[in-house]
mmCIF file of C-alpha atoms in Angstrom:
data_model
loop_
_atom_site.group_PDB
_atom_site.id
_atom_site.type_symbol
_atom_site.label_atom_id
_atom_site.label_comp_id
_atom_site.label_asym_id
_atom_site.label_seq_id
_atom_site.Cartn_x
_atom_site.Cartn_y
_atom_site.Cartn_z
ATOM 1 C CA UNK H 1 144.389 112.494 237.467
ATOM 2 C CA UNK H 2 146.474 112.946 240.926
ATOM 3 C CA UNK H 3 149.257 112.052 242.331
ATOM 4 C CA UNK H 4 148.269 110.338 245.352
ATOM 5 C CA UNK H 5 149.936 106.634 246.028
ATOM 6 C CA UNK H 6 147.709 103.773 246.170
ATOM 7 C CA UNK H 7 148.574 100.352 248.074
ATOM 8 C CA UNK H 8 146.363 98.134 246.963
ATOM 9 C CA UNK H 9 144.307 98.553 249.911
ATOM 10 C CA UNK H 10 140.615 97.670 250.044
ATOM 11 C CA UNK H 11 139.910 101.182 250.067
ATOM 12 C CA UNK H 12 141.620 101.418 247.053
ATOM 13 C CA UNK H 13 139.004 99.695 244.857
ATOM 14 C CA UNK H 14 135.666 101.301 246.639
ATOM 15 C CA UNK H 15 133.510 103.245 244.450
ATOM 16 C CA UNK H 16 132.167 104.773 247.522
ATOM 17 C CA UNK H 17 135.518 106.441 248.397
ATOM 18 C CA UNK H 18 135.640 110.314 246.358
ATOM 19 C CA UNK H 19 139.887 108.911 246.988
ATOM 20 C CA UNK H 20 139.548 105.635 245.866
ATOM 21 C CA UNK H 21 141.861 104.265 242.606
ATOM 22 C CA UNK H 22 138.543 102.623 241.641
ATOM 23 C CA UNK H 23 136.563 105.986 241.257
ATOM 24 C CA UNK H 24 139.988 107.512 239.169
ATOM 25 C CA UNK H 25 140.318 104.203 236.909
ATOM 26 C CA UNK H 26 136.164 104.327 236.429
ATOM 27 C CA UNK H 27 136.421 108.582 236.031
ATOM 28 C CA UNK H 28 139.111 107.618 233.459
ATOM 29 C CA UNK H 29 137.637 104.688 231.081
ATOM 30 C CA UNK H 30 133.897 106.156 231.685
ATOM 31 C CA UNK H 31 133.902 108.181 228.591
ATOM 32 C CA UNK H 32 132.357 108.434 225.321
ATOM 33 C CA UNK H 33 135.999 108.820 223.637
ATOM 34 C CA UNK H 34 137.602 105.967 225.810
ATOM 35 C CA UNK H 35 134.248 103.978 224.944
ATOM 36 C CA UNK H 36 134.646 104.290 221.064
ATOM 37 C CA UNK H 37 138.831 103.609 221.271
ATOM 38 C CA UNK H 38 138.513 100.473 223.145
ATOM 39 C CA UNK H 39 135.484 99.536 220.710
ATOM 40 C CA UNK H 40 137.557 99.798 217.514
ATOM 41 C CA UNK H 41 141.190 98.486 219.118
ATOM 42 C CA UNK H 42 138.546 95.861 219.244
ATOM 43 C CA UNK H 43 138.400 94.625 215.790
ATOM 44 C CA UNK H 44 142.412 94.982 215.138
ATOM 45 C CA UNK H 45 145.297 96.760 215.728
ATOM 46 C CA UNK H 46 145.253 100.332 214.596
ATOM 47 C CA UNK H 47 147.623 103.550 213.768
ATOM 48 C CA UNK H 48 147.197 106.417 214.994
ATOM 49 C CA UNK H 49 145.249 107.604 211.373
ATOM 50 C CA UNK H 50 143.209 104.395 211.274
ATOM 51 C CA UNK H 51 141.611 105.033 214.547
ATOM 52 C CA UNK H 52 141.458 108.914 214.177
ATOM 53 C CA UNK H 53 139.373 107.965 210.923
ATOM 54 C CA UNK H 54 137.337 105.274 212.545
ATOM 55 C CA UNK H 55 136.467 107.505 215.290
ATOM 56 C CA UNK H 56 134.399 109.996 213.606
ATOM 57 C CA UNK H 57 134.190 113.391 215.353
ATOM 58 C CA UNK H 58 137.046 112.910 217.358
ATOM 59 C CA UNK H 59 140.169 115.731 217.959
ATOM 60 C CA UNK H 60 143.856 114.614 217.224
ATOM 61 C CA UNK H 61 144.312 116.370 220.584
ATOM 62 C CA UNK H 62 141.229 114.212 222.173
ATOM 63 C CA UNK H 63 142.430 111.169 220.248
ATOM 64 C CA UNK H 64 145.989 111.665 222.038
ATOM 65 C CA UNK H 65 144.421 112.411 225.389
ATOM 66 C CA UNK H 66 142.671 109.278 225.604
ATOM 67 C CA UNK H 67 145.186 107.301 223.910
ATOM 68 C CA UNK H 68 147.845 108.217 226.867
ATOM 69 C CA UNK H 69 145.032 107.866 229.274
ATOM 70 C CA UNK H 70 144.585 104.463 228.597
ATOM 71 C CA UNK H 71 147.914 103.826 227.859
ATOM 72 C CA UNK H 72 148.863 104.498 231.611
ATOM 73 C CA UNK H 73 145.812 102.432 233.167
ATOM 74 C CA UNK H 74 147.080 99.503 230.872
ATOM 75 C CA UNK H 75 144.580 98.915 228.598
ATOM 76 C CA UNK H 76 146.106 99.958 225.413
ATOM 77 C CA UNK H 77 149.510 98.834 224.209
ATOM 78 C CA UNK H 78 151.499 101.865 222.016
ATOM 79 C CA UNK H 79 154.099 99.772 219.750
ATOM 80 C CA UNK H 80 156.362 102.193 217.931
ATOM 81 C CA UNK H 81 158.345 100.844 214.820
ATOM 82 C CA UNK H 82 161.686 101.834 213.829
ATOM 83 C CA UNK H 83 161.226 103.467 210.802
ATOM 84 C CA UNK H 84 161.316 106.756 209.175
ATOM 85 C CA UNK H 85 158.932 108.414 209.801
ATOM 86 C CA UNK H 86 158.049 106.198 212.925
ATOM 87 C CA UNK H 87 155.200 103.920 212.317
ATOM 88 C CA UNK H 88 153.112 103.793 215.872
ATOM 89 C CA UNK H 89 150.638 101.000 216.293
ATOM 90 C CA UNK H 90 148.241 100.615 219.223
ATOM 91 C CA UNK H 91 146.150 97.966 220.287
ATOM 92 C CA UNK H 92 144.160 96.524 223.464
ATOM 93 C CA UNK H 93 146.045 94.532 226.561
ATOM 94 C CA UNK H 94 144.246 91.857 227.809
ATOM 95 C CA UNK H 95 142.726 94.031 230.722
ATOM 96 C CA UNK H 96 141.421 96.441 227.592
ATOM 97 C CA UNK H 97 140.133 93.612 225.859
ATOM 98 C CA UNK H 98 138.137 92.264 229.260
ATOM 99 C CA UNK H 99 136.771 95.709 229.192
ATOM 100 C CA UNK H 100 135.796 95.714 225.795
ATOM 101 C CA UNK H 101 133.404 93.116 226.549
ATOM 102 C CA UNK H 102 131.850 95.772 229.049
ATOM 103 C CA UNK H 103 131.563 98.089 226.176
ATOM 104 C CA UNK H 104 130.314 95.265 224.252
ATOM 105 C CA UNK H 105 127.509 95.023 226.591
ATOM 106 C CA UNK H 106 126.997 98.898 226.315
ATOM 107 C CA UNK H 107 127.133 99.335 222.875
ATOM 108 C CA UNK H 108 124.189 96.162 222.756
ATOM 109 C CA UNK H 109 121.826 97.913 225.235
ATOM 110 C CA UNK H 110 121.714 101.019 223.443
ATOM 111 C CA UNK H 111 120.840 99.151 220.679
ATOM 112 C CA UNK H 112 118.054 96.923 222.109
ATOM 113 C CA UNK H 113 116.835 100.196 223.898
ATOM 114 C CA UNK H 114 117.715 103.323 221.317
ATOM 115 C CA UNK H 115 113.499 103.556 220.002
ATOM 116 C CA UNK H 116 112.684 103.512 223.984
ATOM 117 C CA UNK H 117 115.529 106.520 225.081
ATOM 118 C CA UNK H 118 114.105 108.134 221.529
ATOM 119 C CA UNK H 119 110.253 107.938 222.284
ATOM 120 C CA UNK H 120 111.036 108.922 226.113
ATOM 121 C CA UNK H 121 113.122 111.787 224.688
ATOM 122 C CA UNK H 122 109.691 112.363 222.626
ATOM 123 C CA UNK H 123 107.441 112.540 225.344
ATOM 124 C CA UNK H 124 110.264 114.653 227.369
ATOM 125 C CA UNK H 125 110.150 117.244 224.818
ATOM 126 C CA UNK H 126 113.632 117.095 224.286
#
């Protein structure tokens, strides 16, 4: 996102600072794509393919995007083979996987919830 130099200050991890390496890690990870990527690095280790096809609806240039993105907040691992062509695997660190219980929890409300958000929707007119 910036470029801006963070110290590991307190101010660093408040939500409540528009500055704050909190707000750019949560702006980061706080995404449908990120969601889905960290949901099926889950389940296994994946190439770059694999996940593209898991991921239904996703770009290659979305699926890269994200990939880098979490790539550079630590949360996925990129593990490139030496072969020809190269063979690129990715799968969760352990911070990724501790998130992926956060997504776990997401992906478990909508379900317990999904005829509530679609009768509300109803009633919304939407």
């Amino acid at each position: 996102m910036g470029t801006k130099r963070y110290t590991g200050s307190p101010e660093d991890a408040d939500l409540m600072r528009a500055d704050s390496l909190a707000r750019e890690i949560f702006a980061d990870v706080a995404n449908k794509w990120a969601f889905l990527i960290i949901e099926f690095l889950g389940e296994r280790t994946l190439r770059f393919s694999e996940l593209r096809n898991e991921v239904e609806g996703i770009s290659h240039k979305m699926l890269t995007q994200n990939l880098r993105m979490l790539e550079r907040n630590g949360l996925v691992e990129r593990k490139v083979h030496p072969t020809v062509p190269p063979r690129v695997e990715y799968t969760l660190t352990e911070a990724g996987r501790a998130l992926r219980a956060t997504v776990d929890g997401m992906c478990g409300w909508t379900h317990t919830y999904l005829g509530h958000i679609e009768d509300s929707r109803r009633r919304f007119g939407a």
